[in-house]
Short mmCIF file of C-alpha atoms in Angstrom, two decimals:
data_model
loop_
_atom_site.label_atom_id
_atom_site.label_comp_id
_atom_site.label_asym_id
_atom_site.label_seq_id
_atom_site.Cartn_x
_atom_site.Cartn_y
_atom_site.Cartn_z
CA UNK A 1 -77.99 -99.71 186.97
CA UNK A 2 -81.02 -100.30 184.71
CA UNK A 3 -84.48 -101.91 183.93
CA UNK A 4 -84.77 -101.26 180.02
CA UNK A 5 -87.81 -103.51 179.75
CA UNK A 6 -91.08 -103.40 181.73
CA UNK A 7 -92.52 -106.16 182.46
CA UNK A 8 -95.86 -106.48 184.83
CA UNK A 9 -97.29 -109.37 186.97
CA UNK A 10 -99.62 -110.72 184.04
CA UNK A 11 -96.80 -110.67 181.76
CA UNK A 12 -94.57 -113.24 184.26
CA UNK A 13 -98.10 -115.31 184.68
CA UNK A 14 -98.12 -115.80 180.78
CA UNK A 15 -94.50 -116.28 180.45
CA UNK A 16 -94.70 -118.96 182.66
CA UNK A 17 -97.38 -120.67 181.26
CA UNK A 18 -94.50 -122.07 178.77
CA UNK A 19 -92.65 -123.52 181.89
CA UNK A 20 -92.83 -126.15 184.65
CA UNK A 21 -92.41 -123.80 187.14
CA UNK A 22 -95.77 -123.18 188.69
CA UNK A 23 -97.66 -120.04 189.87
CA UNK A 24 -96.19 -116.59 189.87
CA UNK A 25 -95.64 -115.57 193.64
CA UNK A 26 -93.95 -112.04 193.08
CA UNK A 27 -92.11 -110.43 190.61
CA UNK A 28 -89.01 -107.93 191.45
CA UNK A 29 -87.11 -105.71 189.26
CA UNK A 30 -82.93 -105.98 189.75
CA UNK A 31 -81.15 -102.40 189.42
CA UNK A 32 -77.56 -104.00 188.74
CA UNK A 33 -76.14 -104.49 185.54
CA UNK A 34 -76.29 -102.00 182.17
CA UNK A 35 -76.59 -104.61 179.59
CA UNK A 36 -79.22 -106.41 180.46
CA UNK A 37 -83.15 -106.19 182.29
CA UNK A 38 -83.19 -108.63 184.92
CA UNK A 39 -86.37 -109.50 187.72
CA UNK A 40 -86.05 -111.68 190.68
CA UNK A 41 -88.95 -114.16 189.97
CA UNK A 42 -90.48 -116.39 192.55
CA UNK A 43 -92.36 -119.18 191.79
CA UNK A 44 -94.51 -122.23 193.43
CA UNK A 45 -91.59 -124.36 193.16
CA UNK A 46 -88.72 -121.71 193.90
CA UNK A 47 -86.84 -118.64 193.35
CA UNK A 48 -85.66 -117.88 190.12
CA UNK A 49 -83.91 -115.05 187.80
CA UNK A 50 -86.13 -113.73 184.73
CA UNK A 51 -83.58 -111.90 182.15
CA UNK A 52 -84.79 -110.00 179.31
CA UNK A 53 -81.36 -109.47 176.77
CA UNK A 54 -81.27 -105.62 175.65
CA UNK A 55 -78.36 -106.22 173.33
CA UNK A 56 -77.86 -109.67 172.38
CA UNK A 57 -79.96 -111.52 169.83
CA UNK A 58 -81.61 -114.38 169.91
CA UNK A 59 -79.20 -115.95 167.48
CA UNK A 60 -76.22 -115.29 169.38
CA UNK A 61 -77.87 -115.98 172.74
CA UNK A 62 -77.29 -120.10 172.49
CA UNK A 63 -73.81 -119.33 173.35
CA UNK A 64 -74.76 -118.00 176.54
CA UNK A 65 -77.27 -120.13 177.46
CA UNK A 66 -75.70 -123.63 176.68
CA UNK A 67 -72.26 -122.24 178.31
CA UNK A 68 -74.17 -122.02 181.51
CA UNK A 69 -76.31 -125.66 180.90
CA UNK A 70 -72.59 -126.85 180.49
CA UNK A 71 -71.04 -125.67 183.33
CA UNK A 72 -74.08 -126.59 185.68
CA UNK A 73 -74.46 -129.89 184.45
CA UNK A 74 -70.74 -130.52 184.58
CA UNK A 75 -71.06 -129.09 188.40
CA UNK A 76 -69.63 -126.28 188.40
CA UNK A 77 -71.54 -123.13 190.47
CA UNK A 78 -73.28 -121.36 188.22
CA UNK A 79 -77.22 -120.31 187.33
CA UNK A 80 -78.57 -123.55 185.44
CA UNK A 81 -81.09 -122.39 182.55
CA UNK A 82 -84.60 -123.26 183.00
CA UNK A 83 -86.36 -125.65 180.12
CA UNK A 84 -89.76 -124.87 178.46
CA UNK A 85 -92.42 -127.33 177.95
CA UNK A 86 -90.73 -127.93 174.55
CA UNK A 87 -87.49 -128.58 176.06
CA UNK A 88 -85.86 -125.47 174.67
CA UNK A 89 -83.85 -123.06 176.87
CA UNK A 90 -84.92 -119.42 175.29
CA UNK A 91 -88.33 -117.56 174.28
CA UNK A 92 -89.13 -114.12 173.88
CA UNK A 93 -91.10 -111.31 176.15
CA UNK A 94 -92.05 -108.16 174.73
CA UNK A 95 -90.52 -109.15 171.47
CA UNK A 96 -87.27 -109.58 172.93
CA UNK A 97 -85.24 -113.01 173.83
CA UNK A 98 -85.58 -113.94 177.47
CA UNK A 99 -84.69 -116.42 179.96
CA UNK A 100 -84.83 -118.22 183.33
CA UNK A 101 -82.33 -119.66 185.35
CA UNK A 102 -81.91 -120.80 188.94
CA UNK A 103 -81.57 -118.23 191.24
CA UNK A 104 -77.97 -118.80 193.32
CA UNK A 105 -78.30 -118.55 197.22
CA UNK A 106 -75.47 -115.90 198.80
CA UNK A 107 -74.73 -112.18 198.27
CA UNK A 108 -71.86 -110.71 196.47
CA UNK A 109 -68.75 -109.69 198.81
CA UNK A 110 -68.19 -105.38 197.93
CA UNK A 111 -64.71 -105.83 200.21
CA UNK A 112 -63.19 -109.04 199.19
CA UNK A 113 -60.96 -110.63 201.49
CA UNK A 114 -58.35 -113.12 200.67
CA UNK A 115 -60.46 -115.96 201.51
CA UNK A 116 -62.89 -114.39 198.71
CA UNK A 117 -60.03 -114.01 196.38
CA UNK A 118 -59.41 -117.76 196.11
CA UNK A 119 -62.77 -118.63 196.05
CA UNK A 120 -63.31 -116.97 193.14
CA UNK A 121 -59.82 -117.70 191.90
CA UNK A 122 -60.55 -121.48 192.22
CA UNK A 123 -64.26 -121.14 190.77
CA UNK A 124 -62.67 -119.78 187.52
CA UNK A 125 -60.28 -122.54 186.60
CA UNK A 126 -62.80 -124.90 187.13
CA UNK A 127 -65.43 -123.10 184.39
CA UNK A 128 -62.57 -122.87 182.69
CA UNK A 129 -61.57 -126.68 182.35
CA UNK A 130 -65.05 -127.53 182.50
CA UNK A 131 -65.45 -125.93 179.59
CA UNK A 132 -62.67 -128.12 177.06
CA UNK A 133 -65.76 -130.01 176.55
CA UNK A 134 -68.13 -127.01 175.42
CA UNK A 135 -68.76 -127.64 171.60
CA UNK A 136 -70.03 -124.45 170.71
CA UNK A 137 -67.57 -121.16 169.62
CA UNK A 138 -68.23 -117.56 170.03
CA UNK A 139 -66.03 -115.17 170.02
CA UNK A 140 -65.64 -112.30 172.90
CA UNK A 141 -67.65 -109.87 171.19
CA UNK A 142 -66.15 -107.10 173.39
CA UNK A 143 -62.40 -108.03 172.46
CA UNK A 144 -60.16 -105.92 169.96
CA UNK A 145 -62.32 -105.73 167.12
CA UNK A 146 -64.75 -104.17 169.40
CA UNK A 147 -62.09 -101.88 170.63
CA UNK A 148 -61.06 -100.83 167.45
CA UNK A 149 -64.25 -99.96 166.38
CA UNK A 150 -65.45 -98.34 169.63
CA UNK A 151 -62.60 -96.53 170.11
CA UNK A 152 -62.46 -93.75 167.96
CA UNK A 153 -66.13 -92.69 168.35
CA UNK A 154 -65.24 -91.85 172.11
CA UNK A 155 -62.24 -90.01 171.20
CA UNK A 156 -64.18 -86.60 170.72
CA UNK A 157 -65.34 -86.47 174.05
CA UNK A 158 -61.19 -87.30 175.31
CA UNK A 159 -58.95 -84.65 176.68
CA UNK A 160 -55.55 -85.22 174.26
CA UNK A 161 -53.37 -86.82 176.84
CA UNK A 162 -56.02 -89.46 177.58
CA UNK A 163 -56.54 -89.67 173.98
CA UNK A 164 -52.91 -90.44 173.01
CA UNK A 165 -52.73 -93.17 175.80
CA UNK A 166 -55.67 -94.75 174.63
CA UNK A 167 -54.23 -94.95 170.97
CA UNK A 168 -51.37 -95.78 172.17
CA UNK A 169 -52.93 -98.87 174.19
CA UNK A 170 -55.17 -99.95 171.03
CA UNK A 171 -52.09 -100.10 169.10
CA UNK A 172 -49.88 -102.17 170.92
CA UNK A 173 -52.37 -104.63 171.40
CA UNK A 174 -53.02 -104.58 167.65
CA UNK A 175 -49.42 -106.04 167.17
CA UNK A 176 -49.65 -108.35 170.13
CA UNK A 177 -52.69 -109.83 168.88
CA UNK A 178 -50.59 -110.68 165.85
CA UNK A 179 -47.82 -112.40 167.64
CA UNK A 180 -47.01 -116.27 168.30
CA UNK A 181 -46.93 -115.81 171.93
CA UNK A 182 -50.62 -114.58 171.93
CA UNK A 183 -51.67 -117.36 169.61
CA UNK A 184 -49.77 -119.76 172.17
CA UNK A 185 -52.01 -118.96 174.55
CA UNK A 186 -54.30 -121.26 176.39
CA UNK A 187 -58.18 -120.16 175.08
CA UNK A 188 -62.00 -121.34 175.26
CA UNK A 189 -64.65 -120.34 176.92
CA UNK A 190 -64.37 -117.94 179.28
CA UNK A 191 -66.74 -115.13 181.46
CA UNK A 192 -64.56 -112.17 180.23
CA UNK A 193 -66.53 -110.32 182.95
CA UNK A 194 -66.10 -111.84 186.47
CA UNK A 195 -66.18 -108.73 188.73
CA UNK A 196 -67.05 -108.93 192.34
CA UNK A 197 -70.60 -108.76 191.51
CA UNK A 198 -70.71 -110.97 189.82
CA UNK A 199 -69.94 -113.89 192.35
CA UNK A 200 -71.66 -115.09 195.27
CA UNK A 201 -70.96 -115.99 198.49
CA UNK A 202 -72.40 -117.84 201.67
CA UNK A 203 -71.34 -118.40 205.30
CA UNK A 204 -69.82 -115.20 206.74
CA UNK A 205 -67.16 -113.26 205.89
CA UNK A 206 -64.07 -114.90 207.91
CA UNK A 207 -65.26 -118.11 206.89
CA UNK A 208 -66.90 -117.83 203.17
CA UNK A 209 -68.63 -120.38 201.01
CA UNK A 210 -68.71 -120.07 197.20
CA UNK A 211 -72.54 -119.34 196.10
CA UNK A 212 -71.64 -119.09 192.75
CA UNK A 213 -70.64 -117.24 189.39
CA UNK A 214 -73.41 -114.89 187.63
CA UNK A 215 -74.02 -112.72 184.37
CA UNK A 216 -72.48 -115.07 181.47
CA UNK A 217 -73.91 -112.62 179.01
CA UNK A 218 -70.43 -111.19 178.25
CA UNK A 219 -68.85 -114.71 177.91
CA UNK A 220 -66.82 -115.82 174.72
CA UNK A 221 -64.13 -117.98 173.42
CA UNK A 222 -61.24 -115.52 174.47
CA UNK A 223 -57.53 -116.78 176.42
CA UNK A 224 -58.27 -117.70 179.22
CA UNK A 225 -55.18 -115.12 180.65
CA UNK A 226 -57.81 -112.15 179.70
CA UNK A 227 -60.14 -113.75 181.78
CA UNK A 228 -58.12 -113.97 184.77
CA UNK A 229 -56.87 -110.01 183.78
CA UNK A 230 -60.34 -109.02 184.18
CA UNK A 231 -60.93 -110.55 187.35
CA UNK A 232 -58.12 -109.44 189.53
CA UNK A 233 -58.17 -105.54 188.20
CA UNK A 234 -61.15 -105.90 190.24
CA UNK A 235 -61.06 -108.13 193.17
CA UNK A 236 -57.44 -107.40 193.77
CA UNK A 237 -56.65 -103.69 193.86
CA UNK A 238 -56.90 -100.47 195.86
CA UNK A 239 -60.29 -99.24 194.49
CA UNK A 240 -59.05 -95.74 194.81
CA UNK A 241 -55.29 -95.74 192.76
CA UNK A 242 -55.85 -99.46 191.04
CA UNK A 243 -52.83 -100.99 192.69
CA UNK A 244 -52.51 -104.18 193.40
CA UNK A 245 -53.20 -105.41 196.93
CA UNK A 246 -50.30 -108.54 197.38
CA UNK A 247 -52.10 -110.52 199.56
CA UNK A 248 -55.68 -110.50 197.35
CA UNK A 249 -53.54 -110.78 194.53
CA UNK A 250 -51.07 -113.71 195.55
CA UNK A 251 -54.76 -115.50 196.96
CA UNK A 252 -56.58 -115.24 193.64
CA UNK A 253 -53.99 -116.26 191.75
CA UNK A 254 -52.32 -119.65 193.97
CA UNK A 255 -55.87 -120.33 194.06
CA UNK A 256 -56.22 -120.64 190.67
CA UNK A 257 -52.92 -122.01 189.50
CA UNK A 258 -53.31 -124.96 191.79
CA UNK A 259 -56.10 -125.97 189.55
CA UNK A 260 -55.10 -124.81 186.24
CA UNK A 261 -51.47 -124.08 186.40
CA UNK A 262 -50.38 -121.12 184.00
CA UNK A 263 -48.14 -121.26 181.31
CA UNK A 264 -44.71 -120.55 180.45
CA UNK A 265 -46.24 -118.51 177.20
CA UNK A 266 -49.06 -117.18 180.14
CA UNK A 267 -46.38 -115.82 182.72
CA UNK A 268 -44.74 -113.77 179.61
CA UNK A 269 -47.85 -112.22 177.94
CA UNK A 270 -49.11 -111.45 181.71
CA UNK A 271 -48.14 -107.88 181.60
CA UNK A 272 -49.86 -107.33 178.31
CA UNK A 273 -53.30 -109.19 179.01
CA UNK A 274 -53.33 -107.07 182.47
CA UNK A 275 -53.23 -103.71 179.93
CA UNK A 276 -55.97 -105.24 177.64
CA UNK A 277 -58.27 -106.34 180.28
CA UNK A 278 -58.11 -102.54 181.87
CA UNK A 279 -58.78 -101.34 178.10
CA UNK A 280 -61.06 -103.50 177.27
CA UNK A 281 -63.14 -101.83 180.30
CA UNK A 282 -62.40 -98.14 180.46
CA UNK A 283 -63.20 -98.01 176.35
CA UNK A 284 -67.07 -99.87 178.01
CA UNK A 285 -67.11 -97.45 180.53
CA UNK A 286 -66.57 -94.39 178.14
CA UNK A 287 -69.23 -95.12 175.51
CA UNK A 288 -71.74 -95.81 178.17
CA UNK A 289 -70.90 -92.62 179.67
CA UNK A 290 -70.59 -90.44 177.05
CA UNK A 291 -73.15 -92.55 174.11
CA UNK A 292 -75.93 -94.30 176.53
CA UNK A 293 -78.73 -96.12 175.30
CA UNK A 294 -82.45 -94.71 176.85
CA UNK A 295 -83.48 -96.99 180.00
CA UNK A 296 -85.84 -96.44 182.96
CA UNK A 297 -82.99 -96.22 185.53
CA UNK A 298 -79.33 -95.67 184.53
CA UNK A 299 -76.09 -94.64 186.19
CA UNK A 300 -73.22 -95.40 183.92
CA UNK A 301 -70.01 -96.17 185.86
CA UNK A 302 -67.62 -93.58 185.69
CA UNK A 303 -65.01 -94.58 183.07
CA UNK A 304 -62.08 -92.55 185.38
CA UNK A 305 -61.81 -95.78 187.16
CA UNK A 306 -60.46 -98.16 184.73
CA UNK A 307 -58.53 -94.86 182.90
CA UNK A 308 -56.55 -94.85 186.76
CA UNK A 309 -56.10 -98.95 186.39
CA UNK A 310 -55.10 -98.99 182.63
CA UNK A 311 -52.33 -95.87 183.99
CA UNK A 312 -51.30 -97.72 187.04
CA UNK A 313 -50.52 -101.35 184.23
CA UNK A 314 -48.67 -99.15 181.74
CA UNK A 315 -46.47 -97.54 184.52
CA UNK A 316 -46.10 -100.10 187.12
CA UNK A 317 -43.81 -103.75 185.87
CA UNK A 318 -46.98 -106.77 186.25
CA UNK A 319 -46.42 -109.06 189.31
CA UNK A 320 -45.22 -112.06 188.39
CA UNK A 321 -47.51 -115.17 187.61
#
């Protein structure tokens, strides 16, 4: 959890002399996320989200920004970007490129049930069609090039066992990559980081309403197969051993399918975007744990977790789609 970037009550009431969005009411810092500084900011005309990007730059940032724009304007639930008075969508606080958005109504669901599941399930196919029409291309910037470059600058701090099944991982996905029945895959836009926290929920918990998805600032052009990989290694397991929970599991994904069905190439790769989706986030985990960048408040998750999930994929045959 972290607030890299400071910023004070004068410094929202100058920012927002660039908007339309009236006087500064109060100004909160948000202690979720790692990537990213993020402040609850209320206005005369409502509530909003201020993000100041740590990582990204301000050349990569349209992406983001116009994914979200996109998906708002094209209805589905998601923050909608606020415009300056010159009709752009970014500036800069502190030297750094910032944004507002809408600020979703709902709270995030830490014990999803299957009602959740296909909520969130549904949600995602729709981004996910909605977004045929997005014109811009990025690619996921945490995908396998990232991994093979991150990779072997965490493997000092690895015991050998969990450094020969991290190899090992890295390598088969190397030659999958490579394959016709990855480039078959169905691909554009897609969160590539849809965790329970990141989605939002009214009503109550036997009878939820979908708030809406958050935090596009790991989104890229990936398959959209990774994207659903990511999501139910989270919202569908036994926190504790990272199996599967059937009923979570079978909700998320008969959610989804009766929007987008999957593929016949989808159903085979399945096992093998399950393994790169738990890579993808234990190789995150382990350079924030071990190589953290300096911020006010920071408590890297503990990379065990998705080390336990990426055991429990190689060891355990993937449900079927």
């Amino acid at each position: 959890m972290a607030v890299f970037t400071p910023v004070s009550d004068s410094d929202a009431r100058e920012l927002l002399t660039r908007y339309t969005l009236g006087d500064l009411v109060s100004l909160r810092g948000i202690t979720a996320g790692i990537e990213n500084t993020n402040y609850f900011l209320n206005t005369t005309t409502g509530e909003y989200v201020l993000t100041v990007f740590e990582v990204l730059t301000f050349e990569q940032l349209p992406f983001y920004i116009e994914l979200m724009h996109h998906l708002a304007t094209s209805g589905v639930p998601v923050p909608h970007p606020q415009g300056l008075r010159d009709g752009t969508l970014l500036t800069r606080l502190h030297g750094k490129p910032c944004a507002i958005v809408s600020k979703l109504s709902g709270g995030y669901e830490a014990s999803p049930s299957p009602a959740h599941c296909a909520l969130a399930g549904a949600t995602l196919a729709q981004a996910h069609l909605a977004g045929r029409s997005f014109e811009l291309e990025q690619p996921n910037l945490r995908g396998l090039p990232w991994w093979q470059k991150t990779i072997p600058e965490v493997l000092p701090f690895l015991s050998a066992e969990q450094a020969r099944m991290i190899q090992q991982t890295l390598d088969e996905q190397t030659r999958f990559a490579a394959t016709p029945l990855y480039e078959a895959l169905p691909r554009g836009p897609a969160h590539c980081d849809l965790f329970r926290d990141n989605v939002l929920f009214d009503g109550t918990f036997d009878m939820p309403r979908m708030g809406g998805i958050i935090d596009f600032y790991f989104a890229g052009c990936d398959t959209w197969l990774f994207d659903v990989a990511v999501s139910v290694n989270d919202w569908c397991i036994e926190r504790a051993t990272g199996v599967f929970d059937t009923e979570r599991l079978d909700a998320w994904l008969s959610a989804y399918a009766a929007i987008r069905p999957f593929t016949d190439e989808e159903k085979h790769a399945w096992p093998w975007l399950l393994q790169a989706a738990a890579l993808r986030f234990w190789v995150s985990r382990l350079y924030d744990y071990y190589l953290p960048r300096p911020a006010q408040t920071l408590k890297p998750h503990d990379p065990r977790h998705f080390e336990r999930i990426l055991q429990e994929r190689r060891s355990t045959p993937a449900p079927a789609l």
